[in-house]
């Protein structure tokens, strides 16, 4: 028995999320189907995080156990030939049997991208959310973003439906920049994320950027610990899971893939 | 009666090409359907060029006549609300009734993009063709590309099925560059393009880049005036119609959107 870890990218548009569901196309389901076919044994996949329907990944991490003797050097190619075109394996490693993709994760990094231009862009529409409100002012968004960094109770930034009791999390990074004119990216890294947390952070920062909220309001929203005070939950297509870290967070400056 | 000219972008993946066909989703069909609905009169659309199934456009140009009194300033928004998400109108102008999107075009510019990286990219796969051959050497491709610029008989670079008799065309530009590591773009501008010409040029230059042909071979291929001598016709997804010009060509340096 060996344990393999893979870094997986997918275009989430045509998936009903990560988690396996009967009669639905899911990321876990597609991976398990392909892995079982390749190894000729039933394979169970565990992911670092369960992305929602429509959410993408550049660096989702999965693990699975297998008795297959396929050499490590061949796995990458075998997988990318077998996977559907909206999925790809970027890296394969053998890991100790004790490794766990979700439980061992120290941090995750997500990016949310908004398109604020007047004309929709047909080439990037699957990966960016259109912001139809007033123009986004990046300076304002940065001021607000800065207040979210650190250890806080993020109740105001998580779905009211979430059953989690302890909503204290640490954000290591919360950056806002313009990859091109009229496009705004929000990137967050933290030790854990509550349900819908990134989409609510992006929604709140956008409302600040559009002038609907003052940057300082973010501090009050945090303190209120009340979901009703946070901004709207933005739609899933702008969200991409970028990276999962298995060592303690160290800030690496200016790394904007 | 007024005549409108529109610059249209589309993701060609889910279209059976530009030209209207019964029971197929086509660009012309989708535009005519939306325009007829908006204007409440039957509308016939003429495009500058008929892109093939799977080919994209950033700057396709269309014209149509209408008696609609929708003010010019409202057209852009009305169209982008009504169009499906894989199409967008980038610009609207009123033009003289004598304007013709195809007949008045002086030049067209196309881009063909190849992805030569070992791992497929799920985010750009709809707009780039994967090159699975040996690594592409851009220097070699540039040498070959240079020989194609100018006025030549492009018989070796057009589909043998084409019924056109005069296959002399002028290429104003034929550039090769790397937008990012492992990605190669070929951009051509010319006064007219034969059937499959850009895809055959991209195929031939790729074979040069991969070391399967010498750069100088391109001159012999041109001289042979024989389709069998040119490189393979690459698949449609890497091809995008970038721009149509209605004034004589003037080289604008360094403009790489």
mmCIF file of N, CA, C and O in Angstrom, chain A residues 112-210:
data_model
loop_
_atom_site.group_PDB
_atom_site.id
_atom_site.type_symbol
_atom_site.label_atom_id
_atom_site.label_comp_id
_atom_site.label_asym_id
_atom_site.label_seq_id
_atom_site.Cartn_x
_atom_site.Cartn_y
_atom_site.Cartn_z
ATOM 1 N N UNK A 112 -10.238 35.713 -5.398
ATOM 2 C CA UNK A 112 -11.553 36.068 -5.943
ATOM 3 C C UNK A 112 -11.346 37.185 -6.965
ATOM 4 O O UNK A 112 -10.739 38.215 -6.658
ATOM 5 N N UNK A 113 -11.838 36.992 -8.190
ATOM 6 C CA UNK A 113 -11.592 37.969 -9.250
ATOM 7 C C UNK A 113 -12.899 38.565 -9.764
ATOM 8 O O UNK A 113 -13.836 37.836 -10.090
ATOM 9 N N UNK A 114 -12.920 39.886 -9.812
ATOM 10 C CA UNK A 114 -14.101 40.630 -10.258
ATOM 11 C C UNK A 114 -13.803 41.366 -11.547
ATOM 12 O O UNK A 114 -12.726 41.949 -11.697
ATOM 13 N N UNK A 115 -14.760 41.368 -12.454
ATOM 14 C CA UNK A 115 -14.614 42.115 -13.697
ATOM 15 C C UNK A 115 -15.569 43.296 -13.635
ATOM 16 O O UNK A 115 -16.778 43.119 -13.570
ATOM 17 N N UNK A 116 -14.988 44.477 -13.670
ATOM 18 C CA UNK A 116 -15.751 45.701 -13.454
ATOM 19 C C UNK A 116 -15.841 46.528 -14.738
ATOM 20 O O UNK A 116 -16.146 47.708 -14.716
ATOM 21 N N UNK A 117 -15.542 45.888 -15.885
ATOM 22 C CA UNK A 117 -15.551 46.635 -17.139
ATOM 23 C C UNK A 117 -16.968 46.681 -17.726
ATOM 24 O O UNK A 117 -17.780 45.789 -17.462
ATOM 25 N N UNK A 118 -17.256 47.687 -18.528
ATOM 26 C CA UNK A 118 -18.624 47.821 -19.034
ATOM 27 C C UNK A 118 -19.055 46.675 -19.963
ATOM 28 O O UNK A 118 -20.226 46.309 -19.977
ATOM 29 N N UNK A 119 -18.110 46.138 -20.725
ATOM 30 C CA UNK A 119 -18.470 45.070 -21.667
ATOM 31 C C UNK A 119 -18.011 43.729 -21.104
ATOM 32 O O UNK A 119 -16.866 43.584 -20.702
ATOM 33 N N UNK A 120 -18.886 42.724 -21.084
ATOM 34 C CA UNK A 120 -18.479 41.408 -20.570
ATOM 35 C C UNK A 120 -17.342 40.824 -21.406
ATOM 36 O O UNK A 120 -17.290 41.032 -22.611
ATOM 37 N N UNK A 121 -16.419 40.113 -20.767
ATOM 38 C CA UNK A 121 -15.295 39.502 -21.479
ATOM 39 C C UNK A 121 -15.588 38.015 -21.683
ATOM 40 O O UNK A 121 -15.622 37.243 -20.724
ATOM 41 N N UNK A 122 -15.812 37.644 -22.948
ATOM 42 C CA UNK A 122 -16.217 36.257 -23.232
ATOM 43 C C UNK A 122 -15.103 35.249 -22.943
ATOM 44 O O UNK A 122 -15.368 34.066 -22.754
ATOM 45 N N UNK A 123 -13.849 35.696 -22.890
ATOM 46 C CA UNK A 123 -12.744 34.753 -22.721
ATOM 47 C C UNK A 123 -12.457 34.418 -21.256
ATOM 48 O O UNK A 123 -11.853 33.405 -20.960
ATOM 49 N N UNK A 124 -12.840 35.307 -20.351
ATOM 50 C CA UNK A 124 -12.534 35.064 -18.941
ATOM 51 C C UNK A 124 -13.797 34.896 -18.092
ATOM 52 O O UNK A 124 -13.709 34.725 -16.886
ATOM 53 N N UNK A 125 -14.955 34.933 -18.744
ATOM 54 C CA UNK A 125 -16.227 34.960 -17.991
ATOM 55 C C UNK A 125 -16.390 33.782 -17.054
ATOM 56 O O UNK A 125 -17.060 33.887 -16.036
ATOM 57 N N UNK A 126 -15.784 32.618 -17.375
ATOM 58 C CA UNK A 126 -15.966 31.460 -16.514
ATOM 59 C C UNK A 126 -15.249 31.616 -15.176
ATOM 60 O O UNK A 126 -15.554 30.891 -14.227
ATOM 61 N N UNK A 127 -14.267 32.527 -15.107
ATOM 62 C CA UNK A 127 -13.392 32.614 -13.931
ATOM 63 C C UNK A 127 -13.439 33.962 -13.219
ATOM 64 O O UNK A 127 -12.653 34.213 -12.317
ATOM 65 N N UNK A 128 -14.332 34.837 -13.662
ATOM 66 C CA UNK A 128 -14.443 36.145 -13.034
ATOM 67 C C UNK A 128 -15.920 36.463 -12.835
ATOM 68 O O UNK A 128 -16.745 36.122 -13.676
ATOM 69 N N UNK A 129 -16.200 37.136 -11.732
ATOM 70 C CA UNK A 129 -17.571 37.557 -11.464
ATOM 71 C C UNK A 129 -17.734 38.976 -11.969
ATOM 72 O O UNK A 129 -16.889 39.829 -11.706
ATOM 73 N N UNK A 130 -18.817 39.232 -12.686
ATOM 74 C CA UNK A 130 -19.038 40.604 -13.155
ATOM 75 C C UNK A 130 -19.599 41.442 -12.028
ATOM 76 O O UNK A 130 -20.589 41.075 -11.413
ATOM 77 N N UNK A 131 -18.941 42.557 -11.779
ATOM 78 C CA UNK A 131 -19.415 43.514 -10.793
ATOM 79 C C UNK A 131 -20.148 44.614 -11.551
ATOM 80 O O UNK A 131 -19.540 45.372 -12.290
ATOM 81 N N UNK A 132 -21.461 44.653 -11.385
ATOM 82 C CA UNK A 132 -22.259 45.602 -12.164
ATOM 83 C C UNK A 132 -22.543 46.877 -11.391
ATOM 84 O O UNK A 132 -23.204 47.776 -11.886
ATOM 85 N N UNK A 133 -22.033 46.958 -10.153
ATOM 86 C CA UNK A 133 -22.229 48.159 -9.340
ATOM 87 C C UNK A 133 -21.296 49.280 -9.777
ATOM 88 O O UNK A 133 -20.636 49.197 -10.813
ATOM 89 N N UNK A 134 -21.216 50.348 -8.962
ATOM 90 C CA UNK A 134 -20.327 51.481 -9.272
ATOM 91 C C UNK A 134 -18.864 51.005 -9.349
ATOM 92 O O UNK A 134 -18.528 49.967 -8.782
ATOM 93 N N UNK A 135 -18.019 51.768 -10.043
ATOM 94 C CA UNK A 135 -16.609 51.373 -10.204
ATOM 95 C C UNK A 135 -15.939 51.079 -8.859
ATOM 96 O O UNK A 135 -16.206 51.756 -7.869
ATOM 97 N N UNK A 136 -15.071 50.074 -8.846
ATOM 98 C CA UNK A 136 -14.400 49.657 -7.612
ATOM 99 C C UNK A 136 -13.123 50.460 -7.411
ATOM 100 O O UNK A 136 -12.259 50.495 -8.294
ATOM 101 N N UNK A 137 -13.008 51.077 -6.262
ATOM 102 C CA UNK A 137 -11.786 51.835 -5.947
ATOM 103 C C UNK A 137 -10.874 50.953 -5.106
ATOM 104 O O UNK A 137 -11.172 50.639 -3.954
ATOM 105 N N UNK A 138 -9.747 50.599 -5.709
ATOM 106 C CA UNK A 138 -8.847 49.632 -5.101
ATOM 107 C C UNK A 138 -8.245 50.153 -3.788
ATOM 108 O O UNK A 138 -8.073 49.393 -2.835
ATOM 109 N N UNK A 139 -7.946 51.440 -3.715
ATOM 110 C CA UNK A 139 -7.378 52.015 -2.486
ATOM 111 C C UNK A 139 -8.306 51.793 -1.294
ATOM 112 O O UNK A 139 -7.857 51.416 -0.206
ATOM 113 N N UNK A 140 -9.575 52.067 -1.495
ATOM 114 C CA UNK A 140 -10.545 51.863 -0.425
ATOM 115 C C UNK A 140 -10.596 50.386 -0.019
ATOM 116 O O UNK A 140 -10.651 50.057 1.169
ATOM 117 N N UNK A 141 -10.582 49.518 -1.007
ATOM 118 C CA UNK A 141 -10.661 48.080 -0.722
ATOM 119 C C UNK A 141 -9.444 47.615 0.084
ATOM 120 O O UNK A 141 -9.545 46.789 0.980
ATOM 121 N N UNK A 142 -8.278 48.189 -0.249
ATOM 122 C CA UNK A 142 -7.042 47.827 0.474
ATOM 123 C C UNK A 142 -7.096 48.240 1.934
ATOM 124 O O UNK A 142 -6.666 47.497 2.818
ATOM 125 N N UNK A 143 -7.605 49.443 2.173
ATOM 126 C CA UNK A 143 -7.736 49.905 3.565
ATOM 127 C C UNK A 143 -8.594 48.940 4.365
ATOM 128 O O UNK A 143 -8.254 48.569 5.489
ATOM 129 N N UNK A 144 -9.717 48.555 3.773
ATOM 130 C CA UNK A 144 -10.636 47.641 4.452
ATOM 131 C C UNK A 144 -9.994 46.261 4.621
ATOM 132 O O UNK A 144 -10.102 45.630 5.680
ATOM 133 N N UNK A 145 -9.302 45.797 3.583
ATOM 134 C CA UNK A 145 -8.694 44.462 3.606
ATOM 135 C C UNK A 145 -7.696 44.352 4.755
ATOM 136 O O UNK A 145 -7.599 43.324 5.433
ATOM 137 N N UNK A 146 -6.972 45.455 4.974
ATOM 138 C CA UNK A 146 -5.932 45.443 5.990
ATOM 139 C C UNK A 146 -6.495 45.127 7.375
ATOM 140 O O UNK A 146 -5.843 44.481 8.194
ATOM 141 N N UNK A 147 -7.732 45.555 7.620
ATOM 142 C CA UNK A 147 -8.358 45.333 8.942
ATOM 143 C C UNK A 147 -8.764 43.883 9.160
ATOM 144 O O UNK A 147 -9.052 43.487 10.293
ATOM 145 N N UNK A 148 -8.808 43.129 8.084
ATOM 146 C CA UNK A 148 -9.225 41.721 8.219
ATOM 147 C C UNK A 148 -8.050 40.808 8.559
ATOM 148 O O UNK A 148 -8.231 39.688 9.025
ATOM 149 N N UNK A 149 -6.826 41.307 8.294
ATOM 150 C CA UNK A 149 -5.649 40.480 8.557
ATOM 151 C C UNK A 149 -5.492 40.262 10.062
ATOM 152 O O UNK A 149 -5.747 41.175 10.846
ATOM 153 N N UNK A 150 -5.130 39.052 10.448
ATOM 154 C CA UNK A 150 -4.942 38.749 11.871
ATOM 155 C C UNK A 150 -5.989 37.764 12.359
ATOM 156 O O UNK A 150 -6.715 37.154 11.564
ATOM 157 N N UNK A 151 -6.031 37.582 13.672
ATOM 158 C CA UNK A 151 -6.937 36.608 14.282
ATOM 159 C C UNK A 151 -8.220 37.304 14.742
ATOM 160 O O UNK A 151 -8.162 38.234 15.545
ATOM 161 N N UNK A 152 -9.341 36.871 14.177
ATOM 162 C CA UNK A 152 -10.623 37.500 14.485
ATOM 163 C C UNK A 152 -11.719 36.434 14.548
ATOM 164 O O UNK A 152 -11.572 35.351 13.983
ATOM 165 N N UNK A 153 -12.831 36.809 15.167
ATOM 166 C CA UNK A 153 -14.045 36.011 15.059
ATOM 167 C C UNK A 153 -14.734 36.441 13.760
ATOM 168 O O UNK A 153 -15.157 37.582 13.626
ATOM 169 N N UNK A 154 -14.818 35.509 12.802
ATOM 170 C CA UNK A 154 -15.330 35.856 11.472
ATOM 171 C C UNK A 154 -16.816 35.514 11.292
ATOM 172 O O UNK A 154 -17.257 35.290 10.168
ATOM 173 N N UNK A 155 -17.568 35.502 12.395
ATOM 174 C CA UNK A 155 -18.999 35.187 12.308
ATOM 175 C C UNK A 155 -19.729 36.058 11.268
ATOM 176 O O UNK A 155 -20.551 35.560 10.494
ATOM 177 N N UNK A 156 -19.397 37.350 11.229
ATOM 178 C CA UNK A 156 -20.057 38.248 10.270
ATOM 179 C C UNK A 156 -19.699 37.915 8.825
ATOM 180 O O UNK A 156 -20.347 38.396 7.898
ATOM 181 N N UNK A 157 -18.648 37.101 8.659
ATOM 182 C CA UNK A 157 -18.183 36.752 7.316
ATOM 183 C C UNK A 157 -18.368 35.267 7.015
ATOM 184 O O UNK A 157 -17.603 34.688 6.250
ATOM 185 N N UNK A 158 -19.334 34.645 7.671
ATOM 186 C CA UNK A 158 -19.580 33.235 7.338
ATOM 187 C C UNK A 158 -21.074 32.998 7.246
ATOM 188 O O UNK A 158 -21.871 33.701 7.868
ATOM 189 N N UNK A 159 -21.435 32.023 6.424
ATOM 190 C CA UNK A 159 -22.842 31.706 6.207
ATOM 191 C C UNK A 159 -23.529 31.462 7.543
ATOM 192 O O UNK A 159 -23.014 30.748 8.403
ATOM 193 N N UNK A 160 -24.726 32.038 7.712
ATOM 194 C CA UNK A 160 -25.493 31.853 8.953
ATOM 195 C C UNK A 160 -25.877 30.384 9.120
ATOM 196 O O UNK A 160 -26.179 29.933 10.223
ATOM 197 N N UNK A 161 -25.859 29.650 7.994
ATOM 198 C CA UNK A 161 -26.225 28.227 8.033
ATOM 199 C C UNK A 161 -25.131 27.351 8.646
ATOM 200 O O UNK A 161 -25.355 26.197 8.960
ATOM 201 N N UNK A 162 -23.923 27.888 8.755
ATOM 202 C CA UNK A 162 -22.798 27.071 9.213
ATOM 203 C C UNK A 162 -22.993 26.606 10.654
ATOM 204 O O UNK A 162 -23.299 27.407 11.541
ATOM 205 N N UNK A 163 -22.817 25.308 10.913
ATOM 206 C CA UNK A 163 -23.008 24.785 12.263
ATOM 207 C C UNK A 163 -21.764 24.931 13.148
ATOM 208 O O UNK A 163 -21.796 24.570 14.320
ATOM 209 N N UNK A 164 -20.669 25.475 12.599
ATOM 210 C CA UNK A 164 -19.421 25.561 13.353
ATOM 211 C C UNK A 164 -19.601 26.484 14.561
ATOM 212 O O UNK A 164 -20.256 27.524 14.461
ATOM 213 N N UNK A 165 -19.028 26.101 15.701
ATOM 214 C CA UNK A 165 -19.181 26.907 16.916
ATOM 215 C C UNK A 165 -18.055 27.938 17.030
ATOM 216 O O UNK A 165 -18.288 29.130 17.199
ATOM 217 N N UNK A 166 -16.821 27.461 16.891
ATOM 218 C CA UNK A 166 -15.678 28.372 17.007
ATOM 219 C C UNK A 166 -15.400 29.033 15.657
ATOM 220 O O UNK A 166 -14.944 28.381 14.721
ATOM 221 N N UNK A 167 -15.687 30.315 15.567
ATOM 222 C CA UNK A 167 -15.509 31.009 14.289
ATOM 223 C C UNK A 167 -14.299 31.936 14.300
ATOM 224 O O UNK A 167 -14.243 32.906 13.546
ATOM 225 N N UNK A 168 -13.357 31.634 15.167
ATOM 226 C CA UNK A 168 -12.118 32.410 15.195
ATOM 227 C C UNK A 168 -11.149 31.796 14.180
ATOM 228 O O UNK A 168 -10.892 30.591 14.200
ATOM 229 N N UNK A 169 -10.668 32.621 13.283
ATOM 230 C CA UNK A 169 -9.697 32.168 12.300
ATOM 231 C C UNK A 169 -8.619 33.245 12.162
ATOM 232 O O UNK A 169 -8.837 34.401 12.524
ATOM 233 N N UNK A 170 -7.483 32.850 11.558
ATOM 234 C CA UNK A 170 -6.407 33.814 11.330
ATOM 235 C C UNK A 170 -6.200 34.018 9.833
ATOM 236 O O UNK A 170 -6.014 33.045 9.096
ATOM 237 N N UNK A 171 -6.299 35.266 9.396
ATOM 238 C CA UNK A 171 -5.962 35.606 8.002
ATOM 239 C C UNK A 171 -4.516 36.083 7.972
ATOM 240 O O UNK A 171 -4.159 37.033 8.664
ATOM 241 N N UNK A 172 -3.693 35.413 7.166
ATOM 242 C CA UNK A 172 -2.289 35.823 7.041
ATOM 243 C C UNK A 172 -2.121 36.888 5.964
ATOM 244 O O UNK A 172 -1.198 37.680 5.986
ATOM 245 N N UNK A 173 -2.992 36.815 4.978
ATOM 246 C CA UNK A 173 -2.864 37.744 3.862
ATOM 247 C C UNK A 173 -4.248 38.154 3.401
ATOM 248 O O UNK A 173 -5.173 37.329 3.384
ATOM 249 N N UNK A 174 -4.413 39.404 3.037
ATOM 250 C CA UNK A 174 -5.659 39.856 2.416
ATOM 251 C C UNK A 174 -5.273 41.020 1.507
ATOM 252 O O UNK A 174 -5.097 42.146 1.956
ATOM 253 N N UNK A 175 -5.082 40.695 0.237
ATOM 254 C CA UNK A 175 -4.529 41.652 -0.718
ATOM 255 C C UNK A 175 -5.544 41.996 -1.793
ATOM 256 O O UNK A 175 -6.349 41.146 -2.184
ATOM 257 N N UNK A 176 -5.456 43.198 -2.295
ATOM 258 C CA UNK A 176 -6.331 43.626 -3.388
ATOM 259 C C UNK A 176 -5.447 44.251 -4.462
ATOM 260 O O UNK A 176 -4.602 45.094 -4.142
ATOM 261 N N UNK A 177 -5.615 43.835 -5.698
ATOM 262 C CA UNK A 177 -4.854 44.486 -6.771
ATOM 263 C C UNK A 177 -5.597 44.374 -8.094
ATOM 264 O O UNK A 177 -6.636 43.705 -8.170
ATOM 265 N N UNK A 178 -5.069 45.074 -9.102
ATOM 266 C CA UNK A 178 -5.691 45.072 -10.422
ATOM 267 C C UNK A 178 -4.826 44.337 -11.422
ATOM 268 O O UNK A 178 -3.839 44.892 -11.908
ATOM 269 N N UNK A 179 -5.161 43.104 -11.762
ATOM 270 C CA UNK A 179 -4.347 42.377 -12.745
ATOM 271 C C UNK A 179 -4.386 43.066 -14.107
ATOM 272 O O UNK A 179 -3.429 42.984 -14.868
ATOM 273 N N UNK A 180 -5.490 43.731 -14.429
ATOM 274 C CA UNK A 180 -5.543 44.576 -15.621
ATOM 275 C C UNK A 180 -6.623 45.638 -15.388
ATOM 276 O O UNK A 180 -7.377 45.550 -14.423
ATOM 277 N N UNK A 181 -6.686 46.607 -16.272
ATOM 278 C CA UNK A 181 -7.637 47.708 -16.103
ATOM 279 C C UNK A 181 -9.068 47.160 -15.955
ATOM 280 O O UNK A 181 -9.509 46.342 -16.748
ATOM 281 N N UNK A 182 -9.739 47.614 -14.912
ATOM 282 C CA UNK A 182 -11.142 47.214 -14.741
ATOM 283 C C UNK A 182 -11.337 45.843 -14.123
ATOM 284 O O UNK A 182 -12.460 45.378 -13.971
ATOM 285 N N UNK A 183 -10.246 45.171 -13.789
ATOM 286 C CA UNK A 183 -10.333 43.855 -13.156
ATOM 287 C C UNK A 183 -9.721 43.962 -11.762
ATOM 288 O O UNK A 183 -8.655 44.554 -11.606
ATOM 289 N N UNK A 184 -10.393 43.427 -10.767
ATOM 290 C CA UNK A 184 -9.909 43.522 -9.395
ATOM 291 C C UNK A 184 -9.814 42.121 -8.796
ATOM 292 O O UNK A 184 -10.760 41.326 -8.910
ATOM 293 N N UNK A 185 -8.668 41.820 -8.193
ATOM 294 C CA UNK A 185 -8.473 40.522 -7.559
ATOM 295 C C UNK A 185 -8.324 40.713 -6.054
ATOM 296 O O UNK A 185 -7.674 41.661 -5.603
ATOM 297 N N UNK A 186 -8.941 39.838 -5.296
ATOM 298 C CA UNK A 186 -8.818 39.822 -3.837
ATOM 299 C C UNK A 186 -8.206 38.477 -3.482
ATOM 300 O O UNK A 186 -8.728 37.434 -3.885
ATOM 301 N N UNK A 187 -7.070 38.497 -2.778
ATOM 302 C CA UNK A 187 -6.462 37.224 -2.430
ATOM 303 C C UNK A 187 -6.323 37.118 -0.921
ATOM 304 O O UNK A 187 -5.841 38.041 -0.269
ATOM 305 N N UNK A 188 -6.746 35.982 -0.392
ATOM 306 C CA UNK A 188 -6.683 35.764 1.058
ATOM 307 C C UNK A 188 -5.976 34.450 1.340
ATOM 308 O O UNK A 188 -6.103 33.477 0.603
ATOM 309 N N UNK A 189 -5.195 34.452 2.408
ATOM 310 C CA UNK A 189 -4.591 33.214 2.897
ATOM 311 C C UNK A 189 -4.854 33.166 4.389
ATOM 312 O O UNK A 189 -4.791 34.198 5.070
ATOM 313 N N UNK A 190 -5.170 31.972 4.892
ATOM 314 C CA UNK A 190 -5.466 31.861 6.312
ATOM 315 C C UNK A 190 -5.389 30.429 6.782
ATOM 316 O O UNK A 190 -5.261 29.501 5.972
ATOM 317 N N UNK A 191 -5.481 30.279 8.101
ATOM 318 C CA UNK A 191 -5.344 28.923 8.663
ATOM 319 C C UNK A 191 -6.619 28.107 8.543
ATOM 320 O O UNK A 191 -6.625 26.908 8.828
ATOM 321 N N UNK A 192 -7.703 28.747 8.123
ATOM 322 C CA UNK A 192 -8.944 28.013 7.915
ATOM 323 C C UNK A 192 -10.004 28.977 7.461
ATOM 324 O O UNK A 192 -9.908 30.183 7.743
ATOM 325 N N UNK A 193 -10.991 28.467 6.738
ATOM 326 C CA UNK A 193 -12.033 29.346 6.202
ATOM 327 C C UNK A 193 -13.400 28.774 6.534
ATOM 328 O O UNK A 193 -13.636 27.567 6.368
ATOM 329 N N UNK A 194 -14.270 29.642 7.020
ATOM 330 C CA UNK A 194 -15.649 29.247 7.308
ATOM 331 C C UNK A 194 -16.434 29.154 6.000
ATOM 332 O O UNK A 194 -15.975 29.632 4.950
ATOM 333 N N UNK A 195 -17.634 28.589 6.103
ATOM 334 C CA UNK A 195 -18.437 28.392 4.907
ATOM 335 C C UNK A 195 -18.789 29.748 4.275
ATOM 336 O O UNK A 195 -19.311 30.645 4.942
ATOM 337 N N UNK A 196 -18.477 29.894 2.975
ATOM 338 C CA UNK A 196 -18.718 31.127 2.194
ATOM 339 C C UNK A 196 -17.844 32.312 2.607
ATOM 340 O O UNK A 196 -18.052 33.431 2.107
ATOM 341 N N UNK A 197 -16.854 32.083 3.470
ATOM 342 C CA UNK A 197 -16.084 33.196 4.025
ATOM 343 C C UNK A 197 -15.391 34.047 2.959
ATOM 344 O O UNK A 197 -15.448 35.286 3.002
ATOM 345 N N UNK A 198 -14.762 33.409 1.977
ATOM 346 C CA UNK A 198 -14.043 34.195 0.962
ATOM 347 C C UNK A 198 -15.031 34.987 0.106
ATOM 348 O O UNK A 198 -14.803 36.161 -0.218
ATOM 349 N N UNK A 199 -16.139 34.351 -0.224
ATOM 350 C CA UNK A 199 -17.127 35.041 -1.060
ATOM 351 C C UNK A 199 -17.777 36.210 -0.317
ATOM 352 O O UNK A 199 -18.150 37.209 -0.928
ATOM 353 N N UNK A 200 -17.902 36.105 1.011
ATOM 354 C CA UNK A 200 -18.477 37.221 1.785
ATOM 355 C C UNK A 200 -17.426 38.322 1.984
ATOM 356 O O UNK A 200 -17.733 39.513 1.906
ATOM 357 N N UNK A 201 -16.167 37.925 2.192
ATOM 358 C CA UNK A 201 -15.093 38.931 2.269
ATOM 359 C C UNK A 201 -15.034 39.710 0.957
ATOM 360 O O UNK A 201 -15.010 40.949 0.952
ATOM 361 N N UNK A 202 -15.053 38.986 -0.175
ATOM 362 C CA UNK A 202 -14.992 39.658 -1.481
ATOM 363 C C UNK A 202 -16.202 40.572 -1.666
ATOM 364 O O UNK A 202 -16.082 41.696 -2.180
ATOM 365 N N UNK A 203 -17.361 40.118 -1.220
ATOM 366 C CA UNK A 203 -18.576 40.928 -1.347
ATOM 367 C C UNK A 203 -18.500 42.195 -0.507
ATOM 368 O O UNK A 203 -18.856 43.293 -0.959
ATOM 369 N N UNK A 204 -17.988 42.054 0.717
ATOM 370 C CA UNK A 204 -17.892 43.204 1.612
ATOM 371 C C UNK A 204 -16.860 44.204 1.082
ATOM 372 O O UNK A 204 -17.115 45.408 1.023
ATOM 373 N N UNK A 205 -15.705 43.696 0.661
ATOM 374 C CA UNK A 205 -14.679 44.600 0.124
ATOM 375 C C UNK A 205 -15.176 45.302 -1.141
ATOM 376 O O UNK A 205 -14.870 46.476 -1.376
ATOM 377 N N UNK A 206 -15.960 44.611 -1.951
ATOM 378 C CA UNK A 206 -16.494 45.243 -3.167
ATOM 379 C C UNK A 206 -17.442 46.369 -2.808
ATOM 380 O O UNK A 206 -17.436 47.430 -3.444
ATOM 381 N N UNK A 207 -18.254 46.160 -1.772
ATOM 382 C CA UNK A 207 -19.177 47.221 -1.365
ATOM 383 C C UNK A 207 -18.398 48.429 -0.844
ATOM 384 O O UNK A 207 -18.782 49.572 -1.074
ATOM 385 N N UNK A 208 -17.271 48.174 -0.194
ATOM 386 C CA UNK A 208 -16.390 49.269 0.217
ATOM 387 C C UNK A 208 -15.820 49.959 -1.023
ATOM 388 O O UNK A 208 -15.842 51.188 -1.145
ATOM 389 N N UNK A 209 -15.337 49.162 -1.966
ATOM 390 C CA UNK A 209 -14.734 49.711 -3.184
ATOM 391 C C UNK A 209 -15.711 50.546 -3.990
ATOM 392 O O UNK A 209 -15.342 51.527 -4.640
ATOM 393 N N UNK A 210 -16.985 50.152 -3.945
ATOM 394 C CA UNK A 210 -18.020 50.850 -4.718
ATOM 395 C C UNK A 210 -18.586 52.049 -3.968
ATOM 396 O O UNK A 210 -19.462 52.739 -4.487
#
